[in-house]
Amino acid sequence: MEFETLTKCPFCSAKEIVLLFKAKDLLTQKPGEFFLSQCQKCTLVFQNPRVKEKDIGFYYENINYFQEPKQAFLKKEKQSFRKNTLSIFKDFLKKQALINHFAYGGKNAFWLISLSFKKALLAKSYPCFVKNGKLLEIGCSNGAFLEELKNLGWQVKGVEMSRESSQYAKEKRGLDVQNKRIEECDFRENEFDVIVMNMVLEHLYSPFDALQKIAQWLKPKGQLIFSLPYFKGFEFQFFKEFTYGLQLPTHQTFFSQPILKICLQKLGFNKIKFYHQAFDRDIVVSSQNKYQATSFWFYRFLGYNRIVRLFFIKPLVFLLALIGKTSRLTLRAKKRATSQKICV
Ligand SMILES: [Zn+2]
């Protein structure tokens, strides 16, 4: 396994780069020590020195990104009557939120009550409806979200680099999914009304080039929606090298809001907005990581107790999301109506 050292920042080209901390591969426990650095000028955080791209495949082996959806269905069947009733009510509110606040129908009497779901759905990457709209999901995994979007009326395409996941999406769900890396994709200019890309950008070796490509595939007024780990969030600041979202060495870059904003404005986007996700697993798994390393009772309490998770961690992440402090971020932007010269 070989490392390479970047001598300048991938975003602003400054040469002042400092090491923040070293970390291990806590996701698959493979050997090695990895390095997280930060540009002193623009504050971009990135892996440096980093594992060379030709060697990174090894670190993706045995990562269980693909989960057989059948298991989830079986679990649902076993749920109690109370839980089923609750999920029916939640599904109803979600549907009403999409109808009333995302243009999937006309406004109705449930406008106010479904308002509570609006922010959660904005953070969960649901696009606003476009009639006969074409949608691309980059990194669509086994196609669960893509299938849901298809059922909501979108003409969908997907791209997925895992052979197993893309095969499932094609064969079991009948979706138009290509088993490719984003760098190999060749979509037409102005082809899509919406591009969704969840938890992908941080994995790429040239994320700014990828964003430039994606911007070209979107139509004017098209919606770009993507999520990513957020280094300035509470979990990263509290758990540091033990943070679940760190995932070195497969995560290459951690973006700040100002950097994403500058980059997307240059690429011809406006209405750039950020939404924080409430994801309790970030605190739970980070605590487990820290407990494995320190054996300190407090992290066992946070990481392995279902009551604590339900009554403390879940409300905490909900509050943190509300004030914009969690470590998972969703960005939503709109391409300008008139196409401008693209420069990075
Ligand atoms: Zn920089």
Coordinates of C-alpha atoms and ligand atoms in Angstrom, one line a residue:
M1 CA 0.0 0.0 0.0
E2 CA 1.4 3.4 -1.0
F3 CA 0.8 6.9 0.2
E4 CA 1.0 10.2 -1.7
T5 CA 1.5 13.6 -0.2
L6 CA -0.4 16.6 -1.6
T7 CA 1.8 19.7 -1.5
K8 CA -1.0 22.1 -2.0
C9 CA -4.7 22.4 -1.0
P10 CA -7.1 20.8 -3.6
F11 CA -9.4 23.8 -3.3
C12 CA -7.4 27.0 -2.9
S13 CA -3.8 25.7 -3.9
A14 CA -2.3 27.1 -0.7
K15 CA 0.8 25.3 0.6
E16 CA 0.2 25.8 4.3
I17 CA -1.2 22.4 5.3
V18 CA -1.1 21.1 8.9
L19 CA -1.8 17.7 10.3
L20 CA -4.9 17.6 12.5
F21 CA -4.7 14.0 13.8
K22 CA -3.9 10.4 12.9
A23 CA -6.6 7.8 12.9
K24 CA -7.1 4.1 12.3
D25 CA -9.6 2.3 10.0
L26 CA -12.3 1.7 12.5
L27 CA -14.9 0.6 10.0
T28 CA -13.2 -2.6 8.9
Q29 CA -10.2 -2.8 11.3
K30 CA -7.7 -3.1 8.5
P31 CA -4.1 -2.3 9.5
G32 CA -2.4 1.1 9.0
E33 CA -2.5 4.6 10.2
F34 CA -4.1 7.4 8.3
F35 CA -3.7 11.2 8.4
L36 CA -6.2 14.0 8.4
S37 CA -4.9 17.5 7.5
Q38 CA -6.3 21.0 7.1
C39 CA -5.5 23.9 4.8
Q40 CA -4.6 26.9 6.9
K41 CA -5.9 29.3 4.3
C42 CA -9.4 28.0 3.2
T43 CA -9.9 25.5 6.1
L44 CA -10.6 22.5 3.8
V45 CA -10.0 19.2 5.7
F46 CA -8.6 16.3 3.7
Q47 CA -6.7 13.1 4.0
N48 CA -3.0 13.9 3.6
P49 CA -0.8 12.0 3.1
R50 CA -3.4 9.8 1.5
V51 CA -3.6 6.2 0.2
K52 CA -3.0 6.2 -3.5
E53 CA -6.1 5.7 -5.6
K54 CA -4.8 2.5 -7.1
D55 CA -4.7 0.9 -3.6
I56 CA -7.9 2.2 -2.1
G57 CA -10.1 -0.7 -3.3
F58 CA -8.6 -2.9 -0.6
Y59 CA -10.2 -0.6 2.1
Y60 CA -13.6 -1.0 0.5
E61 CA -13.5 -4.8 0.8
N62 CA -15.9 -6.1 3.5
I63 CA -17.7 -2.8 4.0
N64 CA -21.3 -3.6 4.2
Y65 CA -22.8 -0.8 2.2
F66 CA -25.1 -3.3 0.6
Q67 CA -27.9 -4.6 2.8
E68 CA -30.4 -7.1 1.5
P69 CA -33.6 -5.1 1.7
K70 CA -35.6 -8.3 2.5
Q71 CA -34.2 -8.3 6.0
A72 CA -35.7 -4.9 6.6
F73 CA -39.1 -6.1 5.4
L74 CA -39.0 -9.1 7.7
K75 CA -38.2 -6.9 10.6
K76 CA -41.1 -4.6 9.8
E77 CA -43.5 -7.6 9.8
K78 CA -42.4 -8.5 13.3
Q79 CA -43.1 -5.1 14.6
S80 CA -45.9 -4.6 17.1
F81 CA -49.3 -3.3 16.3
R82 CA -48.4 0.0 18.0
K83 CA -45.3 0.5 16.0
N84 CA -47.1 -0.4 12.8
T85 CA -49.8 2.2 13.5
L86 CA -47.1 4.7 14.2
S87 CA -45.4 4.0 10.9
I88 CA -48.7 4.2 9.0
F89 CA -49.3 7.7 10.6
K90 CA -45.7 8.7 9.7
D91 CA -46.1 7.6 6.1
F92 CA -49.3 9.5 5.9
L93 CA -47.7 12.7 7.2
K94 CA -44.7 12.2 4.8
K95 CA -47.0 11.9 1.9
Q96 CA -49.0 15.0 2.9
A97 CA -45.7 16.9 3.3
L98 CA -44.6 15.9 -0.2
I99 CA -48.0 17.0 -1.6
N100 CA -48.2 20.3 0.3
H101 CA -44.6 21.4 0.4
F102 CA -42.8 19.7 -2.5
A103 CA -45.4 20.2 -5.3
Y104 CA -46.4 16.5 -5.6
G105 CA -50.0 17.6 -5.7
G106 CA -52.2 20.6 -4.8
K107 CA -52.3 22.1 -1.3
N108 CA -54.9 20.6 1.0
A109 CA -56.2 20.6 4.6
F110 CA -53.1 18.9 5.9
W111 CA -50.8 21.7 4.9
L112 CA -50.2 22.9 8.5
I113 CA -49.9 19.5 10.2
S114 CA -47.5 18.2 7.5
L115 CA -45.2 21.3 8.0
S116 CA -43.5 19.4 10.8
F117 CA -42.1 16.9 8.2
K118 CA -41.0 19.5 5.7
K119 CA -37.5 20.1 7.2
A120 CA -36.8 16.4 7.7
L121 CA -37.7 15.7 4.0
L122 CA -35.5 18.6 2.8
A123 CA -32.7 17.0 4.8
K124 CA -33.5 13.6 3.4
S125 CA -32.9 14.7 -0.2
Y126 CA -36.5 14.6 -1.5
P127 CA -36.6 16.9 -4.7
C128 CA -39.4 19.3 -5.5
F129 CA -41.6 17.8 -8.2
V130 CA -41.2 18.5 -11.9
K131 CA -43.7 17.2 -14.4
N132 CA -42.0 14.6 -16.7
G133 CA -38.9 15.3 -14.7
K134 CA -35.7 13.3 -15.3
L135 CA -33.7 12.4 -12.2
L136 CA -30.2 10.9 -11.7
E137 CA -29.0 9.4 -8.4
I138 CA -25.2 9.0 -8.2
G139 CA -24.3 6.3 -5.7
C140 CA -27.8 4.8 -5.6
S141 CA -26.8 1.6 -3.8
N142 CA -29.4 -1.1 -4.1
G143 CA -31.9 1.4 -5.5
A144 CA -34.3 1.8 -2.6
F145 CA -34.5 5.6 -2.8
L146 CA -34.5 5.6 -6.6
E147 CA -37.4 3.2 -6.7
E148 CA -39.4 5.4 -4.3
L149 CA -38.7 8.4 -6.4
K150 CA -39.7 6.5 -9.5
N151 CA -43.0 5.7 -7.8
L152 CA -43.4 9.4 -7.0
G153 CA -43.4 10.1 -10.8
W154 CA -39.8 10.7 -11.8
Q155 CA -38.0 9.2 -14.8
V156 CA -35.0 7.8 -13.0
K157 CA -31.5 6.7 -13.8
G158 CA -28.8 5.6 -11.3
V159 CA -25.1 5.1 -11.1
E160 CA -23.5 2.8 -8.6
M161 CA -19.9 1.7 -8.3
S162 CA -20.6 -1.5 -6.3
R163 CA -21.4 -4.4 -8.7
E164 CA -23.5 -6.2 -6.2
S165 CA -25.7 -3.2 -5.3
S166 CA -26.2 -2.1 -8.9
Q167 CA -27.1 -5.6 -9.9
Y168 CA -29.8 -5.7 -7.2
A169 CA -31.2 -2.4 -8.3
K170 CA -31.3 -3.6 -12.0
E171 CA -32.6 -7.1 -11.5
K172 CA -34.8 -6.9 -8.5
R173 CA -36.2 -3.4 -8.9
G174 CA -36.0 -3.1 -12.7
L175 CA -34.2 0.2 -12.5
D176 CA -31.9 1.8 -15.1
V177 CA -28.7 1.7 -13.1
Q178 CA -25.2 1.7 -14.5
N179 CA -22.3 0.0 -12.7
K180 CA -19.8 2.8 -13.1
R181 CA -17.7 5.3 -11.2
I182 CA -18.8 8.9 -11.6
E183 CA -15.6 9.7 -13.4
E184 CA -16.6 7.2 -16.2
C185 CA -20.1 8.6 -16.7
D186 CA -20.9 10.4 -19.9
F187 CA -24.4 11.9 -19.6
R188 CA -25.5 14.7 -22.0
E189 CA -25.3 18.3 -21.1
N190 CA -28.6 19.6 -19.6
E191 CA -30.0 16.1 -19.4
F192 CA -31.5 16.1 -15.8
D193 CA -33.9 18.1 -13.8
V194 CA -32.6 16.7 -10.6
I195 CA -29.3 15.1 -9.5
V196 CA -29.2 13.5 -6.1
M197 CA -25.9 12.2 -4.5
N198 CA -25.9 11.0 -1.0
M199 CA -22.7 10.4 0.9
V200 CA -20.5 10.1 -2.2
L201 CA -18.5 13.4 -2.6
E202 CA -16.3 12.7 0.4
H203 CA -15.1 9.4 -1.2
L204 CA -13.8 11.0 -4.5
Y205 CA -10.2 11.8 -5.3
S206 CA -11.2 14.8 -7.4
P207 CA -14.4 16.0 -5.9
F208 CA -14.3 19.5 -7.4
D209 CA -13.9 18.1 -10.9
A210 CA -16.8 15.8 -10.2
L211 CA -19.0 18.7 -9.2
Q212 CA -18.1 20.5 -12.4
K213 CA -19.2 17.5 -14.5
I214 CA -22.5 17.2 -12.5
A215 CA -23.3 20.9 -13.0
Q216 CA -23.1 20.4 -16.7
W217 CA -25.5 17.4 -16.7
L218 CA -28.2 19.5 -14.9
K219 CA -30.7 21.6 -16.9
P220 CA -30.9 25.3 -16.1
K221 CA -33.1 25.7 -13.0
G222 CA -32.2 22.0 -12.1
Q223 CA -32.0 20.9 -8.5
L224 CA -28.7 19.6 -7.1
I225 CA -29.1 17.8 -3.8
F226 CA -26.4 16.0 -1.9
S227 CA -25.4 14.9 1.6
L228 CA -22.0 14.5 3.2
P229 CA -20.3 14.3 6.5
Y230 CA -19.7 17.7 8.2
F231 CA -16.4 18.1 10.0
K232 CA -17.6 21.2 12.0
G233 CA -20.5 19.2 13.5
F234 CA -20.8 18.2 17.2
E235 CA -19.8 14.5 16.7
F236 CA -16.6 15.3 14.9
Q237 CA -15.6 18.0 17.4
F238 CA -16.4 15.7 20.4
F239 CA -15.2 12.3 19.2
K240 CA -12.4 13.4 16.8
E241 CA -10.5 10.3 15.5
F242 CA -13.2 8.0 16.8
T243 CA -16.1 9.7 14.9
Y244 CA -18.2 7.3 12.9
G245 CA -18.4 9.6 9.9
L246 CA -14.6 9.9 9.7
Q247 CA -14.1 6.6 7.9
L248 CA -10.5 6.9 6.9
P249 CA -9.0 6.0 4.6
T250 CA -12.1 5.8 2.3
H251 CA -13.2 9.4 3.0
Q252 CA -10.9 11.8 1.3
T253 CA -12.3 15.3 1.9
F254 CA -14.4 17.1 4.4
F255 CA -16.0 20.3 3.2
S256 CA -17.0 23.4 5.0
Q257 CA -20.2 25.3 4.2
P258 CA -18.4 28.4 2.9
I259 CA -16.2 26.3 0.6
L260 CA -19.2 24.4 -0.9
K261 CA -21.0 27.7 -1.3
I262 CA -18.1 29.4 -3.2
C263 CA -17.6 26.3 -5.3
L264 CA -21.2 26.0 -6.3
Q265 CA -21.7 29.7 -7.0
K266 CA -18.7 29.5 -9.4
L267 CA -20.4 26.5 -11.1
G268 CA -23.5 28.5 -11.8
F269 CA -25.7 27.6 -8.8
N270 CA -27.8 29.9 -6.5
K271 CA -30.3 29.3 -3.7
I272 CA -27.7 27.2 -1.9
K273 CA -29.1 26.0 1.4
F274 CA -27.9 23.6 4.1
Y275 CA -29.9 21.2 6.2
H276 CA -28.6 19.2 9.1
Q277 CA -29.7 15.5 9.5
A278 CA -30.6 14.0 12.8
F279 CA -28.8 10.7 12.8
D280 CA -28.4 9.0 16.2
R281 CA -26.1 6.3 14.9
D282 CA -23.3 8.9 14.6
I283 CA -23.2 9.3 18.4
V284 CA -23.8 5.7 19.1
V285 CA -21.1 4.2 16.9
S286 CA -18.6 7.0 17.7
S287 CA -19.2 6.1 21.4
Q288 CA -18.6 2.4 20.7
N289 CA -15.4 3.3 18.8
K290 CA -14.2 5.4 21.8
Y291 CA -15.2 2.7 24.3
Q292 CA -13.2 0.1 22.4
A293 CA -10.2 2.3 22.6
T294 CA -10.5 3.7 26.2
S295 CA -12.8 1.3 28.1
F296 CA -14.2 4.4 29.8
W297 CA -17.7 3.6 31.3
F298 CA -19.3 6.8 29.9
Y299 CA -18.9 5.7 26.3
R300 CA -20.3 2.3 27.1
F301 CA -23.3 4.1 28.6
L302 CA -23.7 6.1 25.4
G303 CA -22.9 3.4 22.9
Y304 CA -24.6 0.3 24.2
N305 CA -27.7 1.2 26.1
R306 CA -31.0 1.2 24.2
I307 CA -32.8 3.3 26.8
V308 CA -30.1 6.0 26.6
R309 CA -30.3 5.9 22.8
L310 CA -34.1 6.4 22.8
F311 CA -34.5 9.0 25.6
F312 CA -31.2 10.9 25.4
I313 CA -29.3 10.5 22.1
K314 CA -32.4 10.7 19.8
P315 CA -33.7 13.9 21.4
L316 CA -30.1 15.3 21.5
V317 CA -29.5 14.8 17.8
F318 CA -32.9 16.2 17.0
L319 CA -32.0 19.4 18.9
L320 CA -28.5 19.5 17.4
A321 CA -30.0 19.2 13.8
L322 CA -32.4 22.0 14.6
I323 CA -29.6 24.4 15.5
G324 CA -27.4 23.2 12.7
K325 CA -24.7 21.4 14.7
T326 CA -24.9 17.7 13.6
S327 CA -22.1 16.1 11.5
R328 CA -24.3 15.2 8.5
L329 CA -25.2 17.9 6.1
T330 CA -27.6 18.0 3.1
L331 CA -26.9 20.7 0.6
R332 CA -29.6 21.9 -1.9
A333 CA -28.9 24.2 -4.7
K334 CA -30.5 25.4 -7.9
K335 CA -28.8 25.9 -11.2
R336 CA -29.2 29.4 -12.6
A337 CA -31.7 29.9 -15.4
T338 CA -29.1 31.3 -17.8
S339 CA -26.0 29.2 -18.1
Q340 CA -22.8 31.0 -17.3
K341 CA -19.2 30.2 -18.1
I342 CA -18.1 27.5 -15.8
C343 CA -14.7 28.0 -14.0
V344 CA -13.2 26.4 -10.9
Ligands
ZN1 ZN -7.1 25.7 0.9

